[in-house]
CSV table of C-alpha atoms in Angstrom, one decimal:
chain,number,residue,atom,x,y,z
A,220,MET,CA,62.7,60.0,-88.5
A,221,THR,CA,63.6,63.4,-88.5
A,222,ASP,CA,63.2,65.5,-85.2
A,223,LEU,CA,60.6,67.3,-85.9
A,224,LEU,CA,58.5,64.2,-86.5
A,225,THR,CA,59.6,62.6,-83.2
A,226,ALA,CA,58.7,66.0,-81.4
A,227,LEU,CA,55.2,65.9,-83.0
A,228,LEU,CA,54.7,62.1,-82.0
A,229,LEU,CA,55.9,62.7,-78.6
A,230,GLY,CA,53.6,65.6,-78.1
A,231,ILE,CA,50.7,63.6,-79.4
A,232,LEU,CA,51.6,61.0,-77.1
A,233,GLU,CA,51.8,63.4,-74.0
A,234,GLY,CA,48.4,64.8,-75.0
A,235,LEU,CA,46.7,61.6,-75.2
A,236,THR,CA,48.2,60.0,-71.8
A,237,GLU,CA,48.3,62.9,-69.7
A,238,PHE,CA,44.9,62.8,-68.3
A,239,LEU,CA,44.5,59.0,-68.6
A,240,PRO,CA,45.3,57.1,-65.6
A,241,ILE,CA,48.1,55.2,-67.4
A,242,SER,CA,51.4,57.6,-66.8
A,243,SER,CA,52.2,60.4,-69.6
A,244,THR,CA,55.8,60.3,-68.2
A,245,GLY,CA,55.9,56.3,-68.3
A,246,HIS,CA,54.9,56.3,-72.1
A,247,LEU,CA,57.1,59.3,-73.0
A,248,LEU,CA,60.3,57.5,-71.4
A,249,ILE,CA,59.4,54.2,-73.0
A,250,ALA,CA,59.0,55.9,-76.4
A,251,GLN,CA,62.2,57.9,-75.9
A,252,HIS,CA,63.8,54.6,-74.8
A,253,TRP,CA,63.6,54.0,-78.6
A,254,LEU,CA,63.2,57.2,-80.2
A,255,GLY,CA,66.0,59.1,-78.3
A,256,ALA,CA,66.0,60.7,-74.9
A,257,ARG,CA,65.0,64.2,-74.6
A,258,SER,CA,65.9,66.8,-71.7
A,259,ASP,CA,63.9,67.3,-68.8
A,260,LEU,CA,62.8,70.7,-69.9
A,261,PHE,CA,61.5,69.2,-73.0
A,262,ASN,CA,59.5,66.7,-71.0
A,263,ILE,CA,58.0,69.0,-68.5
A,264,SER,CA,57.3,71.6,-70.9
A,265,ILE,CA,55.3,69.3,-73.1
A,266,GLN,CA,53.0,68.0,-70.0
A,267,ALA,CA,52.6,72.0,-69.5
A,268,GLY,CA,50.9,72.0,-73.0
A,269,ALA,CA,48.8,69.6,-71.9
A,270,ILE,CA,48.0,71.1,-68.8
A,271,LEU,CA,47.0,74.2,-71.0
A,272,ALA,CA,44.4,72.1,-72.6
A,273,ILE,CA,42.9,71.6,-69.1
A,274,THR,CA,42.9,75.2,-68.4
A,275,LEU,CA,40.9,75.8,-71.8
A,276,VAL,CA,38.5,72.9,-71.0
A,277,TYR,CA,37.9,74.1,-67.5
A,278,ARG,CA,38.0,77.8,-68.4
A,279,GLN,CA,34.3,78.7,-67.2
A,280,ARG,CA,35.1,76.7,-64.0
A,281,LEU,CA,38.1,79.0,-63.4
A,282,TRP,CA,36.1,81.7,-64.0
A,283,GLN,CA,33.7,81.0,-61.6
A,284,LEU,CA,36.1,80.4,-59.0
A,285,ALA,CA,38.2,83.5,-59.8
A,286,THR,CA,35.0,85.7,-59.6
A,287,GLY,CA,33.7,83.5,-56.7
A,288,LEU,CA,35.6,84.4,-54.1
A,289,GLY,CA,32.8,86.1,-51.9
A,290,VAL,CA,31.1,82.7,-52.0
A,291,LYS,CA,32.6,80.4,-49.1
A,292,ALA,CA,32.0,77.3,-51.0
A,293,GLN,CA,34.1,78.8,-53.9
A,294,ARG,CA,36.7,80.2,-51.7
A,295,ASP,CA,37.4,77.2,-50.0
A,296,TYR,CA,37.5,75.1,-52.9
A,297,LEU,CA,40.2,77.5,-54.3
A,298,LEU,CA,42.1,77.4,-51.2
A,299,LYS,CA,41.9,73.7,-51.1
A,300,ILE,CA,43.4,73.7,-54.7
A,301,ALA,CA,46.2,75.9,-53.3
A,302,LEU,CA,46.9,73.7,-50.1
A,303,ALA,CA,47.5,70.7,-52.6
A,304,PHE,CA,49.8,72.8,-54.7
A,305,ALA,CA,51.7,74.2,-51.5
A,306,VAL,CA,52.0,70.5,-50.0
A,307,THR,CA,53.3,69.2,-53.7
A,308,ALA,CA,55.9,72.3,-53.9
A,309,VAL,CA,57.2,72.4,-50.3
A,310,ILE,CA,57.8,68.5,-50.3
A,311,GLY,CA,58.2,68.1,-54.0
A,312,LEU,CA,61.4,70.6,-54.3
A,313,PRO,CA,63.7,69.2,-51.7
A,314,VAL,CA,62.8,65.7,-52.9
A,315,ARG,CA,64.0,66.7,-56.2
A,316,LEU,CA,66.9,68.9,-55.2
A,317,LEU,CA,68.1,65.8,-53.2
A,318,GLY,CA,67.5,63.5,-56.6
A,319,TRP,CA,65.2,61.1,-54.3
A,320,GLU,CA,63.6,59.5,-57.5
A,321,LEU,CA,64.2,56.2,-59.5
A,322,PRO,CA,66.2,56.2,-62.4
A,323,GLU,CA,64.1,56.8,-65.9
A,324,THR,CA,64.8,53.4,-67.3
A,325,VAL,CA,62.4,51.0,-68.6
A,326,THR,CA,62.2,48.5,-65.9
A,327,PRO,CA,61.3,50.7,-62.9
A,328,VAL,CA,58.7,52.1,-65.3
A,329,ALA,CA,57.3,48.8,-66.2
A,330,TRP,CA,57.1,48.0,-62.2
A,331,ALA,CA,55.2,51.3,-61.5
A,332,LEU,CA,52.9,50.5,-64.5
A,333,VAL,CA,51.9,47.0,-62.9
A,334,ILE,CA,51.8,48.1,-59.5
A,335,GLY,CA,49.7,51.2,-60.2
A,336,GLY,CA,47.2,49.0,-62.1
A,337,VAL,CA,46.8,46.6,-59.4
A,338,TRP,CA,46.5,49.5,-56.8
A,339,MET,CA,43.6,51.2,-59.3
A,340,LEU,CA,41.6,47.8,-59.3
A,341,VAL,CA,41.6,47.8,-55.6
A,342,ALA,CA,41.3,51.7,-55.0
A,343,GLU,CA,38.1,52.0,-57.1
A,344,ARG,CA,36.6,48.9,-55.5
A,345,LEU,CA,37.2,50.3,-51.8
A,346,GLY,CA,36.2,53.7,-52.7
A,347,GLU,CA,32.7,52.6,-54.0
A,348,ARG,CA,31.9,51.2,-50.5
A,349,GLY,CA,31.2,54.7,-49.2
A,350,PRO,CA,28.2,56.6,-49.7
A,351,PRO,CA,28.6,59.1,-53.1
A,352,SER,CA,30.0,62.4,-52.4
A,353,ASP,CA,31.5,65.1,-54.2
A,354,ALA,CA,32.7,66.8,-51.3
A,355,VAL,CA,36.5,67.9,-51.3
A,356,THR,CA,37.8,68.0,-47.8
A,357,TRP,CA,41.2,69.6,-46.2
A,358,LYS,CA,42.6,65.9,-45.9
A,359,ILE,CA,41.9,65.0,-49.6
A,360,ALA,CA,43.6,68.2,-50.5
A,361,VAL,CA,46.9,67.3,-48.6
A,362,ALA,CA,46.5,63.7,-49.9
A,363,VAL,CA,46.4,64.9,-53.4
A,364,GLY,CA,49.2,67.1,-53.0
A,365,LEU,CA,51.4,64.2,-51.3
A,366,ALA,CA,50.1,61.8,-54.2
A,367,GLN,CA,51.7,64.2,-56.9
A,368,VAL,CA,55.2,64.2,-55.1
A,369,LEU,CA,54.9,60.3,-54.7
A,370,ALA,CA,54.3,60.1,-58.6
A,371,GLY,CA,57.2,62.4,-59.2
A,372,VAL,CA,59.6,60.0,-57.4
A,373,PHE,CA,58.1,56.9,-59.2
A,374,PRO,CA,58.5,57.5,-62.9
A,375,GLY,CA,55.4,55.5,-64.5
A,376,THR,CA,53.1,55.7,-61.5
A,377,SER,CA,50.8,58.6,-63.1
A,378,ARG,CA,50.3,61.8,-61.2
A,379,SER,CA,46.6,61.6,-62.3
A,380,ALA,CA,46.0,58.3,-61.1
A,381,ALA,CA,47.9,58.6,-57.9
A,382,ALA,CA,46.0,61.8,-57.1
A,383,ILE,CA,42.5,60.7,-58.3
A,384,PHE,CA,42.6,57.2,-56.7
A,385,ILE,CA,43.5,58.7,-53.1
A,386,ALA,CA,40.8,61.0,-53.5
A,387,LEU,CA,38.4,58.0,-54.3
A,388,LEU,CA,39.7,56.3,-51.2
A,389,LEU,CA,39.2,59.2,-48.8
A,390,GLY,CA,35.6,59.7,-49.8
A,391,LEU,CA,35.8,61.9,-52.9
A,392,ASN,CA,33.9,58.9,-54.7
A,393,ARG,CA,32.3,60.7,-57.7
A,394,LYS,CA,34.7,60.3,-60.2
A,395,PRO,CA,34.2,63.3,-62.3
A,396,ALA,CA,34.5,65.5,-59.1
A,397,ALA,CA,37.6,63.8,-58.2
A,398,ALA,CA,39.1,64.3,-61.7
A,399,GLU,CA,38.1,68.0,-61.7
A,400,PHE,CA,39.8,68.7,-58.6
A,401,VAL,CA,42.9,66.4,-59.5
A,402,PHE,CA,43.0,68.2,-62.9
A,403,LEU,CA,42.8,71.8,-61.4
A,404,VAL,CA,45.8,71.3,-59.0
A,405,GLY,CA,47.4,70.1,-61.8
A,406,ILE,CA,47.3,73.5,-63.5
A,407,PRO,CA,49.7,75.3,-61.3
A,408,THR,CA,51.6,72.1,-60.4
A,409,MET,CA,52.9,71.7,-63.9
A,410,PHE,CA,53.0,75.2,-64.8
A,411,ALA,CA,55.6,75.7,-61.9
A,412,ALA,CA,57.5,72.6,-62.9
A,413,SER,CA,58.1,73.9,-66.1
A,414,GLY,CA,59.0,77.4,-65.1
A,415,TYR,CA,61.4,75.7,-62.6
A,416,ALA,CA,62.9,73.4,-65.4
A,417,LEU,CA,63.3,76.6,-67.6
A,418,LEU,CA,65.1,78.2,-64.8
A,419,GLU,CA,67.5,75.4,-64.2
A,420,THR,CA,68.2,75.2,-68.1
A,421,VAL,CA,68.9,78.8,-68.2
A,422,LEU,CA,71.3,78.6,-65.0
A,423,GLU,CA,73.1,75.8,-66.3
A,424,GLY,CA,73.7,77.6,-69.7
A,425,THR,CA,72.2,74.8,-71.6
A,426,ALA,CA,69.2,76.8,-73.1
A,427,GLY,CA,71.5,76.8,-76.5
A,428,ASP,CA,71.2,73.1,-76.6
A,429,GLU,CA,67.6,72.9,-76.6
A,430,ASP,CA,65.6,71.9,-79.7
A,431,TRP,CA,63.3,75.0,-79.3
A,432,LEU,CA,61.4,74.4,-82.4
A,433,GLY,CA,60.8,70.5,-81.6
A,434,LEU,CA,59.7,71.7,-78.2
A,435,ALA,CA,57.2,74.1,-79.7
A,436,VAL,CA,55.7,71.4,-82.2
A,437,ALA,CA,55.4,68.9,-79.3
A,438,PHE,CA,53.8,71.6,-77.0
A,439,ALA,CA,51.2,72.5,-79.5
A,440,ALA,CA,50.3,68.8,-80.3
A,441,ALA,CA,50.1,68.1,-76.4
A,442,THR,CA,47.5,70.7,-76.0
A,443,ALA,CA,45.4,70.0,-79.3
A,444,THR,CA,45.4,66.2,-78.3
A,445,GLY,CA,45.3,67.0,-74.7
A,446,PHE,CA,42.0,69.0,-75.1
A,447,ALA,CA,40.6,66.5,-77.1
A,448,THR,CA,41.5,63.8,-74.6
A,449,VAL,CA,40.3,65.2,-71.4
A,450,ARG,CA,36.6,66.0,-73.1
A,451,TRP,CA,36.5,62.5,-73.7
A,452,LEU,CA,37.7,61.2,-70.6
A,453,LEU,CA,35.2,63.6,-68.4
A,454,GLY,CA,32.2,61.7,-70.6
A,455,TYR,CA,33.5,58.4,-70.0
A,456,ILE,CA,34.2,58.3,-66.4
A,457,ALA,CA,30.6,59.6,-65.7
A,458,THR,CA,29.3,56.3,-66.5
A,459,HIS,CA,32.3,53.9,-66.6
A,460,ARG,CA,34.8,52.4,-64.2
A,461,PHE,CA,38.6,52.9,-64.7
A,462,THR,CA,39.1,48.9,-64.8
A,463,PRO,CA,40.2,49.1,-68.7
A,464,PHE,CA,42.8,51.5,-68.1
A,465,ALA,CA,44.3,49.5,-64.9
A,466,TRP,CA,44.2,46.4,-67.2
A,467,TYR,CA,46.2,48.3,-70.0
A,468,ARG,CA,48.7,49.3,-67.3
A,469,ILE,CA,49.3,45.8,-66.1
A,470,GLY,CA,49.3,44.3,-69.4
A,471,LEU,CA,52.0,46.9,-70.7
A,472,GLY,CA,54.1,46.7,-67.8
A,473,ALA,CA,54.2,42.9,-67.9
A,474,ALA,CA,55.1,43.0,-71.5
A,475,LEU,CA,57.9,45.4,-71.0
A,476,LEU,CA,59.2,43.3,-68.1
A,477,LEU,CA,58.9,40.1,-70.1
A,478,GLY,CA,60.4,41.6,-73.0
A,479,LEU,CA,63.5,43.3,-71.6
A,480,PRO,CA,66.9,41.7,-71.6
A,481,ALA,CA,68.8,41.6,-68.1
A,482,GLY,CA,69.4,44.7,-66.5
A,483,GLY,CA,67.0,46.4,-69.1
């Protein structure tokens, strides 16, 4: 398989899985276990391609927020997005610099998929017990920021799953509203992560080793498939539960654990 074809497939996989609560990072790591490992810059940058898709999907909402600063509700919502991002940045950067994360191998990813699937089943049930609400509180904003850090420490957790389901548990139990807030927080989060990874690559002097054409192909593929996926997902969760995704995670994680050789 050529490098460009592999990059294309990884980009499509990223776009399909970034917004579904099944862990894009986990799926990329599993795919690269057989297709060959890629750099951190590659993995983070194609996630930014998927986030670009979110920017396009929510372009009207973003414009509404940008031009509605004179409206208290709009201003507060934007400040809560900023707070969630700040929590992720302030806590996540030291965590990354100190190397506090599980190894990016299949076994911990498989366990994260299983545990995350069980967490989704429990959290959705508990979240549904409260009165319907689409209000984003300051507590929810902080919790979403912390959930993003947690997802970075445990590959396979899923940033969107960790953040959406903590929001559901804390009272933001209208799923489209929870998804919107989490996806909008993901825009500055992933663009900042990509910029940081690019800076690291330049400072380490390894930019010449990067497959820039493959990265560009994967970025474009992630953007296109991410746009289609998120449009479908927003319609789906308006009338359906997350249960199928939870059982998919549990099944995939169990299959990986059962199929791995000792020490895999």
